[in-house]
Coordinates of C-alpha atoms and ligand atoms in Angstrom, one line a residue:
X25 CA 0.0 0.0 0.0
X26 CA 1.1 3.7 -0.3
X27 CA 0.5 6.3 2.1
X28 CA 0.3 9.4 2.3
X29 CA 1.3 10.7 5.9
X30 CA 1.4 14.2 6.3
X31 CA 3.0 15.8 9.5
X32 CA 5.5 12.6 8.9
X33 CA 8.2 14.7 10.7
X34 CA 6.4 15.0 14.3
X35 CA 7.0 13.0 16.9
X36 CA 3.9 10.4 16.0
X37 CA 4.1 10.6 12.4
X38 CA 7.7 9.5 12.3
X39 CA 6.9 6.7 14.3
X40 CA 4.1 5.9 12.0
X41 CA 6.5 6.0 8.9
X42 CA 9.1 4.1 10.7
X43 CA 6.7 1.3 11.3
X44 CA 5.2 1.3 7.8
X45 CA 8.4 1.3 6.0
X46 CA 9.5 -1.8 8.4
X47 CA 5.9 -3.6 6.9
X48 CA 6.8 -3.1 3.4
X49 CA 4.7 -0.1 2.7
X50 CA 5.4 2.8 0.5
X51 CA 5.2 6.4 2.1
X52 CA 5.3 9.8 1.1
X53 CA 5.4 11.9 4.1
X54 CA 3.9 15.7 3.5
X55 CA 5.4 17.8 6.0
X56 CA 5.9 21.5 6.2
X57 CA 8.8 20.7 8.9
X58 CA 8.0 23.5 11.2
X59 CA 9.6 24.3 14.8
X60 CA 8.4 20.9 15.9
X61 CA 9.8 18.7 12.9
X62 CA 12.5 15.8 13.6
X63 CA 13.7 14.5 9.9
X64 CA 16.5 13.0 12.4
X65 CA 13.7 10.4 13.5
X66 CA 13.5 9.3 10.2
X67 CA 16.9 9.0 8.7
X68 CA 17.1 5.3 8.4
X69 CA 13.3 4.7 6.6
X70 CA 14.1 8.0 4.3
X71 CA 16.9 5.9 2.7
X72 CA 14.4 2.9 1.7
X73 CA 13.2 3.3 -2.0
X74 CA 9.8 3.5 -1.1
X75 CA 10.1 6.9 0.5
X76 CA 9.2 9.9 -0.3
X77 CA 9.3 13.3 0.9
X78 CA 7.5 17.1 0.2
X79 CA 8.1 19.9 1.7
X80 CA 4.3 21.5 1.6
X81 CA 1.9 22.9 3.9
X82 CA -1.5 21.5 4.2
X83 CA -3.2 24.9 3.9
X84 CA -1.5 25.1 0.4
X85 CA -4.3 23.7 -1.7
X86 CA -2.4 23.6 -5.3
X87 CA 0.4 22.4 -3.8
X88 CA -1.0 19.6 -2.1
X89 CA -3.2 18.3 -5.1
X90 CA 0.3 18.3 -6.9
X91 CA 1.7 15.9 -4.5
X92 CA -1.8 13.6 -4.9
X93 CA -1.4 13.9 -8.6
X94 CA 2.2 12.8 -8.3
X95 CA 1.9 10.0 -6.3
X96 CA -1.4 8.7 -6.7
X97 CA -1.7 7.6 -2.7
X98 CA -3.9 4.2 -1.8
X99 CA -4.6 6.7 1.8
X100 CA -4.0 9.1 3.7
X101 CA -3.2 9.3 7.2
X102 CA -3.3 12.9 8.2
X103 CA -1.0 14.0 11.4
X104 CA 0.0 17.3 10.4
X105 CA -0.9 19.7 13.6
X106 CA -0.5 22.2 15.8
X107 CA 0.4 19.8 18.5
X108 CA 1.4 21.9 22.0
X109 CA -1.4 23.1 24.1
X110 CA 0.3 25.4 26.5
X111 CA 1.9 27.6 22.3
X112 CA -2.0 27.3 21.5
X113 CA -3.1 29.4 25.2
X114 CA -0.1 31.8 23.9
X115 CA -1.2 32.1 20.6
X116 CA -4.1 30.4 18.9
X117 CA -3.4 32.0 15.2
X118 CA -1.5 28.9 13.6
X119 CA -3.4 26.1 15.6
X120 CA -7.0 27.5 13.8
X121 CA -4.9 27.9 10.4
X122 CA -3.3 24.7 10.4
X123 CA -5.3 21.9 12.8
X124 CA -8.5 23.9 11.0
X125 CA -8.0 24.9 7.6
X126 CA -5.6 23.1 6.7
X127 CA -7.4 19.7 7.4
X128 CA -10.1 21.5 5.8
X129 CA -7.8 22.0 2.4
X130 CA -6.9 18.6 3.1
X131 CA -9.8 17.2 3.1
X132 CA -11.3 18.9 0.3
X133 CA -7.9 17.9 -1.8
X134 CA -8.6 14.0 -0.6
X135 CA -12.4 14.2 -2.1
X136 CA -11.3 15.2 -5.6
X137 CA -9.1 12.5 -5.6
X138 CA -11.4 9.9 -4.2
X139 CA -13.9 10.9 -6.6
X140 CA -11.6 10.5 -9.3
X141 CA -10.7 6.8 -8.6
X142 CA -12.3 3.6 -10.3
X143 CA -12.9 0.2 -9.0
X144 CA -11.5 -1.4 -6.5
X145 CA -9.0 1.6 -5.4
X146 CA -11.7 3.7 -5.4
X147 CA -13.2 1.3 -2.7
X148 CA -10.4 1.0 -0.8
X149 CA -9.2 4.5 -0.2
X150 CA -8.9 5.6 3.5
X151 CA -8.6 9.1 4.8
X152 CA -7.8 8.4 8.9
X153 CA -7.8 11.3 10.5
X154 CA -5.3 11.5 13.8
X155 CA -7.0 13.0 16.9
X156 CA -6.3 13.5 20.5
X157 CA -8.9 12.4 23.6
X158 CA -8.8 16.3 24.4
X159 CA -11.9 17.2 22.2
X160 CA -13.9 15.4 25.2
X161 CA -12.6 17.9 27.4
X162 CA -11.9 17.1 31.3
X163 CA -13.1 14.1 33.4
X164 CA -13.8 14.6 37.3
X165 CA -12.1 11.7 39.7
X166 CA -14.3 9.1 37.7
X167 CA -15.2 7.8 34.6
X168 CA -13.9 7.6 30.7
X169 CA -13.9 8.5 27.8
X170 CA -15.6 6.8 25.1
X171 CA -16.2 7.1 21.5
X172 CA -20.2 8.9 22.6
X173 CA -19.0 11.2 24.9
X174 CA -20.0 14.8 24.2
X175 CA -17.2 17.1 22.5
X176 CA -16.3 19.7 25.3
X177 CA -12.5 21.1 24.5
X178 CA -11.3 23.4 26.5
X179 CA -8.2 24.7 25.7
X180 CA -7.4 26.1 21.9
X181 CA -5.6 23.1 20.9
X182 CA -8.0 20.9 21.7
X183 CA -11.0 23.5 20.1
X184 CA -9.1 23.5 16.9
X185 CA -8.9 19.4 16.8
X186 CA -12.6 19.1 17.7
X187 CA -13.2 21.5 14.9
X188 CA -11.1 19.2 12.7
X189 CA -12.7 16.3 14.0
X190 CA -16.1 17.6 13.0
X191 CA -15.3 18.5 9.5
X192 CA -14.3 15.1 8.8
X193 CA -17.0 13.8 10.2
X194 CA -19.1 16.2 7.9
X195 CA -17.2 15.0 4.9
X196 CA -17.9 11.3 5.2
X197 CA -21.5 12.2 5.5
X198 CA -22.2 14.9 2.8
X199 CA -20.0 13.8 0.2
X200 CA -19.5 10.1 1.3
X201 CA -15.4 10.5 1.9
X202 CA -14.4 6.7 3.5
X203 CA -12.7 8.5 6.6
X204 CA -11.7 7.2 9.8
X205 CA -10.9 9.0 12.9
X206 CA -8.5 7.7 16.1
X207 CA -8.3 10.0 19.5
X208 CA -5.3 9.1 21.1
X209 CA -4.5 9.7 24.7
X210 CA -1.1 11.4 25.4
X211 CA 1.8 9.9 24.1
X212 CA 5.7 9.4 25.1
X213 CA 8.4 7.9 23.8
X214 CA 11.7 8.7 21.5
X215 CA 12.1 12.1 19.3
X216 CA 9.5 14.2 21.9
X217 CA 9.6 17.6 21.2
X218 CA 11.1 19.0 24.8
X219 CA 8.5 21.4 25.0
X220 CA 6.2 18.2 26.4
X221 CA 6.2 17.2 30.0
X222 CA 8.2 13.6 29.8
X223 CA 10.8 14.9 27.8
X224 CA 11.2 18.2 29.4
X225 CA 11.4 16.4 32.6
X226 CA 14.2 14.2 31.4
X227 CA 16.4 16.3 30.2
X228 CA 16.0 19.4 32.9
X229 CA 16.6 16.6 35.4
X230 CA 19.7 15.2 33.4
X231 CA 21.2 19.0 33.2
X232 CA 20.2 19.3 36.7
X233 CA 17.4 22.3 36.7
X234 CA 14.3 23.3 38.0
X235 CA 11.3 20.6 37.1
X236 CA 8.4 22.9 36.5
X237 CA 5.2 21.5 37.5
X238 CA 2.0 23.1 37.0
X239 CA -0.5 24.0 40.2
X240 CA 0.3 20.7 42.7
X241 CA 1.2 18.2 40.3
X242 CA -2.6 16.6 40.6
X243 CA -3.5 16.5 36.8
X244 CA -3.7 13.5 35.3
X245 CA -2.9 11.7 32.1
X246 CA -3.1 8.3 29.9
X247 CA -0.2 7.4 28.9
X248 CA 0.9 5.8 25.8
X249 CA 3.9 4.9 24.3
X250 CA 4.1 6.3 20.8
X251 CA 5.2 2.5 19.3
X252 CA 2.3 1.0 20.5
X253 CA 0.3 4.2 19.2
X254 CA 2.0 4.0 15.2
X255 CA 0.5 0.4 15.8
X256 CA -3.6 1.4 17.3
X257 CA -3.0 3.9 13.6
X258 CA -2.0 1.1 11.5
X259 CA -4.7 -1.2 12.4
X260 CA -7.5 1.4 12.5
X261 CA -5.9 2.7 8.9
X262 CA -6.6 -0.8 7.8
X263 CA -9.2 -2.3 9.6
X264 CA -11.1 0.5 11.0
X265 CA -14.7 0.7 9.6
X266 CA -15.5 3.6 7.3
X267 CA -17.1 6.5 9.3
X268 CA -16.1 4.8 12.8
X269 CA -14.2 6.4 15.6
X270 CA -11.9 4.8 17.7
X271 CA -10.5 5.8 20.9
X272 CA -6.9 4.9 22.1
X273 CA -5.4 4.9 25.5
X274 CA -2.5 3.2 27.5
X275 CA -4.4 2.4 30.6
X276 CA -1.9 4.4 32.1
X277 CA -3.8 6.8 34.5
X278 CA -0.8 9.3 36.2
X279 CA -0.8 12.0 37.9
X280 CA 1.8 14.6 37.0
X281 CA 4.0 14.4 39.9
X282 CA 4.1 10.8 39.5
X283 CA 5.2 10.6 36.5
X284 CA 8.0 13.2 37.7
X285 CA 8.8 11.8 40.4
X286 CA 9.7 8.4 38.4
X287 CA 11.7 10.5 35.9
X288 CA 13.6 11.4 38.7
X289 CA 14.3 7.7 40.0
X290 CA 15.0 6.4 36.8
X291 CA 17.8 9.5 35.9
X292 CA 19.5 9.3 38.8
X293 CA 19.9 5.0 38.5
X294 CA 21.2 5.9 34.9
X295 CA 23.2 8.7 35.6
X296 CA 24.0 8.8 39.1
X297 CA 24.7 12.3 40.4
X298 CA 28.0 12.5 42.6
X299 CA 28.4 12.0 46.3
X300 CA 26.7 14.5 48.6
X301 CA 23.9 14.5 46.6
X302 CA 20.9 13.1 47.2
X303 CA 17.3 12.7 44.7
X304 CA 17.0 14.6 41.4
X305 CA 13.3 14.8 43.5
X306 CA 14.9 18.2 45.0
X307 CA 15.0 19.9 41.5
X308 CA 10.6 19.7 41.6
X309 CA 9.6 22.7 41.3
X310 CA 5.5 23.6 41.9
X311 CA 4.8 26.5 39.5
X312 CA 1.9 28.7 38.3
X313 CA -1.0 26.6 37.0
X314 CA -1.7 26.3 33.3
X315 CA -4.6 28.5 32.6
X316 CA -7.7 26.5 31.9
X317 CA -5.7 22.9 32.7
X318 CA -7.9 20.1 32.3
X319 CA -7.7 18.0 35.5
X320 CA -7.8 14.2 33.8
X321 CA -7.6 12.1 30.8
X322 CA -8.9 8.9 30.4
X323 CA -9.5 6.7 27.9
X324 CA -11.6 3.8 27.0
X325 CA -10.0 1.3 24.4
X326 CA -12.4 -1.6 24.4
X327 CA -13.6 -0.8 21.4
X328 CA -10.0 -1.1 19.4
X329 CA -9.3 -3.7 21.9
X330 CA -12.8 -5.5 20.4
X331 CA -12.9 -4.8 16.8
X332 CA -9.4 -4.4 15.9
X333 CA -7.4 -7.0 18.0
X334 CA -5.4 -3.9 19.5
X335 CA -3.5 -3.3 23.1
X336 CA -0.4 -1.6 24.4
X337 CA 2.4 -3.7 24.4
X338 CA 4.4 -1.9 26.9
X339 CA 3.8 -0.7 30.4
X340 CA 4.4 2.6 32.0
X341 CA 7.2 2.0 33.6
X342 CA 8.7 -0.3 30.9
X343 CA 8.2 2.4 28.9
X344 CA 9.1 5.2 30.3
X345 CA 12.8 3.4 31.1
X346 CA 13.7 2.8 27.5
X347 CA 12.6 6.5 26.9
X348 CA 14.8 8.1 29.6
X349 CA 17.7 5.6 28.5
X350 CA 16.9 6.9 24.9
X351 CA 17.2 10.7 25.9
X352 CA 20.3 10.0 27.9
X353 CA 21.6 7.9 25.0
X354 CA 20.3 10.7 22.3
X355 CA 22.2 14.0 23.6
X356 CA 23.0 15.4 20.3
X357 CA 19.6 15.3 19.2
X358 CA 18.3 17.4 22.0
X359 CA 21.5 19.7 22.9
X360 CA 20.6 20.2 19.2
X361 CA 16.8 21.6 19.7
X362 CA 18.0 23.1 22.9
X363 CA 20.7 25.3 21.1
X364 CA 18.8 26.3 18.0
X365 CA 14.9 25.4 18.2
X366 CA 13.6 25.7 22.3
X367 CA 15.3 26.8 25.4
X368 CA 12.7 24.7 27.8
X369 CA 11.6 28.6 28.6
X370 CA 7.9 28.3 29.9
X371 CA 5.1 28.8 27.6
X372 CA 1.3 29.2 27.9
X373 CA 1.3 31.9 30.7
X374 CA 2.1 35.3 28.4
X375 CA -1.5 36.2 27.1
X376 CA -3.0 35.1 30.6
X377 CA -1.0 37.3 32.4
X378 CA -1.2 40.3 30.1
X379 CA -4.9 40.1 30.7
X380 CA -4.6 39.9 34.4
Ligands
NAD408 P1 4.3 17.2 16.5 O1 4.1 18.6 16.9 O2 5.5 16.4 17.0 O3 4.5 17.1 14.9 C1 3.6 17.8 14.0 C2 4.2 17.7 12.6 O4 3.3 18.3 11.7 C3 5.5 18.4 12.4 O5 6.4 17.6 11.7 C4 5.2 19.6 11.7 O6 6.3 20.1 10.8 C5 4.0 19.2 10.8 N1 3.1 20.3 10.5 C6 2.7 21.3 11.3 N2 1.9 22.2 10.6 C7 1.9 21.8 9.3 C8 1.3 22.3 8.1 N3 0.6 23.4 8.1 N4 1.5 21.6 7.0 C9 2.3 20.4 7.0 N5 2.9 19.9 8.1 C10 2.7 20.6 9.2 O7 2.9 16.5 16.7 P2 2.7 15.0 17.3 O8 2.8 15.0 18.7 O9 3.5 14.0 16.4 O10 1.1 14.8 16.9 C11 0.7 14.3 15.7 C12 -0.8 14.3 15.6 O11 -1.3 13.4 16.6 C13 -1.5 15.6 15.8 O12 -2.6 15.7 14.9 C14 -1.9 15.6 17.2 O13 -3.0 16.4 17.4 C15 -2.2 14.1 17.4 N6 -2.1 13.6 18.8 C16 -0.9 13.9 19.5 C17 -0.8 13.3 20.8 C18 0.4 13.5 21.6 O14 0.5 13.1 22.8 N7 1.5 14.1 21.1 C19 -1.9 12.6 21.3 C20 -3.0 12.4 20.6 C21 -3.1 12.9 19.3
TYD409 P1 1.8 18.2 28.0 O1 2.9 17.3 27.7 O2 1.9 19.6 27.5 O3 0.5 17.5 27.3 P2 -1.1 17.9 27.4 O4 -1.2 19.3 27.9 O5 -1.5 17.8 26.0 O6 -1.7 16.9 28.3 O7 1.4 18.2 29.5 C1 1.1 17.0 30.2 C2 0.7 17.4 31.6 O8 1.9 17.9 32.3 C3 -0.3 18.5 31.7 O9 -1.2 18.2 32.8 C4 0.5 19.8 32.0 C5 1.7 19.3 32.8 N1 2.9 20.0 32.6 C6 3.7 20.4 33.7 O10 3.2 20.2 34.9 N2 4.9 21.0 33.5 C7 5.4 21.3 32.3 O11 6.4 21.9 32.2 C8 4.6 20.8 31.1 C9 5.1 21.1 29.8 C10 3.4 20.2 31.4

């Protein structure tokens, strides 16, 4: 089969094109490698001959019929986002323009392809649209979320996904586009972004500063490791049924200062820090809460588990040890960001403030 995966140089989409290069599958990733692009993560797959790269941004409609024309796609799995909530509270502009209208370009791009196709690849075509479980906003101390909970995003991010999430849902239904959508629960894993809590974490502890965590530490997230995500996409790409939603989540419920505290633990086995020092723990640091911070995230997977034969393969806390031992093995990628790209500075407070 060949995909087309756009936002193929994020964090999730590399992994995606890592593992479909591995199965035998032909990619073109469609990436407009912003700040948040990591073409490191896919230097090995970009040297097989069934890869294929363009530089274009989904909101540029000619350009991204050009790529369709040239490389005729059997699907699409669309990744390409505005991915950091606390940049969205700071700034909202490119989150609308690209989680919105872009997947809107996209989409309409996608149909005039579809329509075009005969037969049997007409029949097959897929457009899987990548989500996050934040479009159902916040759960209390109980419950989760399923594919019928109401939409209630809170934060821009998550109001520009849901409003991505609805359009595609709109397309399948007024002009019959096969689509499949997949809201994920928060992922970790190799080639974060260190603007994101696990990696940040990691590497502040590693270079021994301040571990910023927002209001007490009580929010709580799902973890997943982004393998076992690149495999939930894969089977709902292929098996998913056409116009069907399906939720993914690690079964991983955390609280923030948890999942700190373990980073903690886990740098100082693999890098000790000298004598006279004691826990990496003394570097958390409680800090001003996120404005709007949704208390907790969690998902229900039965029905991937059900239909589509899908689970996490790896725990938490096997997990979350290969991905510190990753970040400790992987300096030069990060010192790399850290030098040119993102200073770990702290975002999502600037607009807030100015209106207090
Ligand atoms: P990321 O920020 O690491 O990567 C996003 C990629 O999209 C980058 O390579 C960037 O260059 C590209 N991109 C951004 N704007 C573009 C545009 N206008 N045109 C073309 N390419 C563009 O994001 P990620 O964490 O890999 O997330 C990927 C997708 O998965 C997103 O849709 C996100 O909403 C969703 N998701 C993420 C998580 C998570 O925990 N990270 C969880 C659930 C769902
Ligand atoms: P993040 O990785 O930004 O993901 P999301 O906001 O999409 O869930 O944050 C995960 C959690 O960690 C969230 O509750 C906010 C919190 N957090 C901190 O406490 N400190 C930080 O420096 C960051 C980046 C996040």
């Amino acid at each position: 089969m060949k995909i087309l995966v756009t936002g193929g140089a994020g964090f999730i989409g590399s992994a995606v094109i890592r593992h479909l290069i591995a199965a035998g599958d032909a990619v073109v990733n469609l990436d407009k490698l912003t700040y948040a692009a990591t073409p490191e993560a896919l230097e090995d797959a970009a040297e097989s001959p069934r890869y294929a790269f363009a530089k274009v941004d989904i909101c540029d409609g000619p350009a991204v019929r050009a790529v369709f024309a040239e490389h005729r796609p059997d699907a699409v799995m669309h990744l390409a986002a505005e991915s950091h909530v606390d940049r969205s509270i700071d700034d909202a502009a490119d989150f609308i323009q690209t989680n919105v209208v872009g997947t809107y370009r996209l989409l309409e791009v996608a149909t005039a392809y579809w329509r075009a196709l005969e037969g049997a690849a007409k029949d097959a075509f897929r457009f899987h649209h990548i989500s996050t479980d934040e479009v159902f906003g916040a759960l209390g101390a109980e419950g989760l979320f399923t594919e019928e909970t109401p939409y209630r995003p809170n934060s821009p991010y998550s109001a520009s996904k849901a409003a991505s999430d609805h359009f595609v849902r709109a397309w399948h239904k007024t002009y019959g586009l096969p689509v499949v959508t997949s809201n994920c629960s928060n992922n970790y894993g190799l080639y974060q972004f260190p603007e994101k809590l696990i990696p940040l974490m990691i590497i502040n502890a590693l270079t021994e500063k301040p571990l910023p965590v927002y209001g007490k530490g009580e929010n709580v997230r799902d973890w997943l490791h982004v393998e076992d995500h690149a495999r939930a996409l894969v089977a709902v790409l292929t098996r998913g049924r056409v116009g069907e939603t399906y939720n993914v989540g690690g079964d991983s419920e955390m609280r923030n200062i948890d999942v700190v505290g373990m980073i903690c633990d886990l740098v100082d086995a693999l890098s000790p820090r000298g004598s006279g020092k004691g826990s990496r723990r003394d570097l958390i640091t409680f800090v001003t809460d996120r404005p709007g911070h949704d208390l907790r995230y969690a998902v229900d997977a039965a029905k991937i588990a059900r239909e589509l034969d899908w689970r996490p393969q790896e725990t938490f806390a096997s997990g979350l040890e290969k991905t510190v031992a990753w970040y400790l093995d992987r300096r030069d990628w990060w010192q790399g960001i850290l030098e040119r790209r993102y200073q770990g500075e702290r975002l999502g407070l600037s607009k807030s403030t100015k209106a207090g």
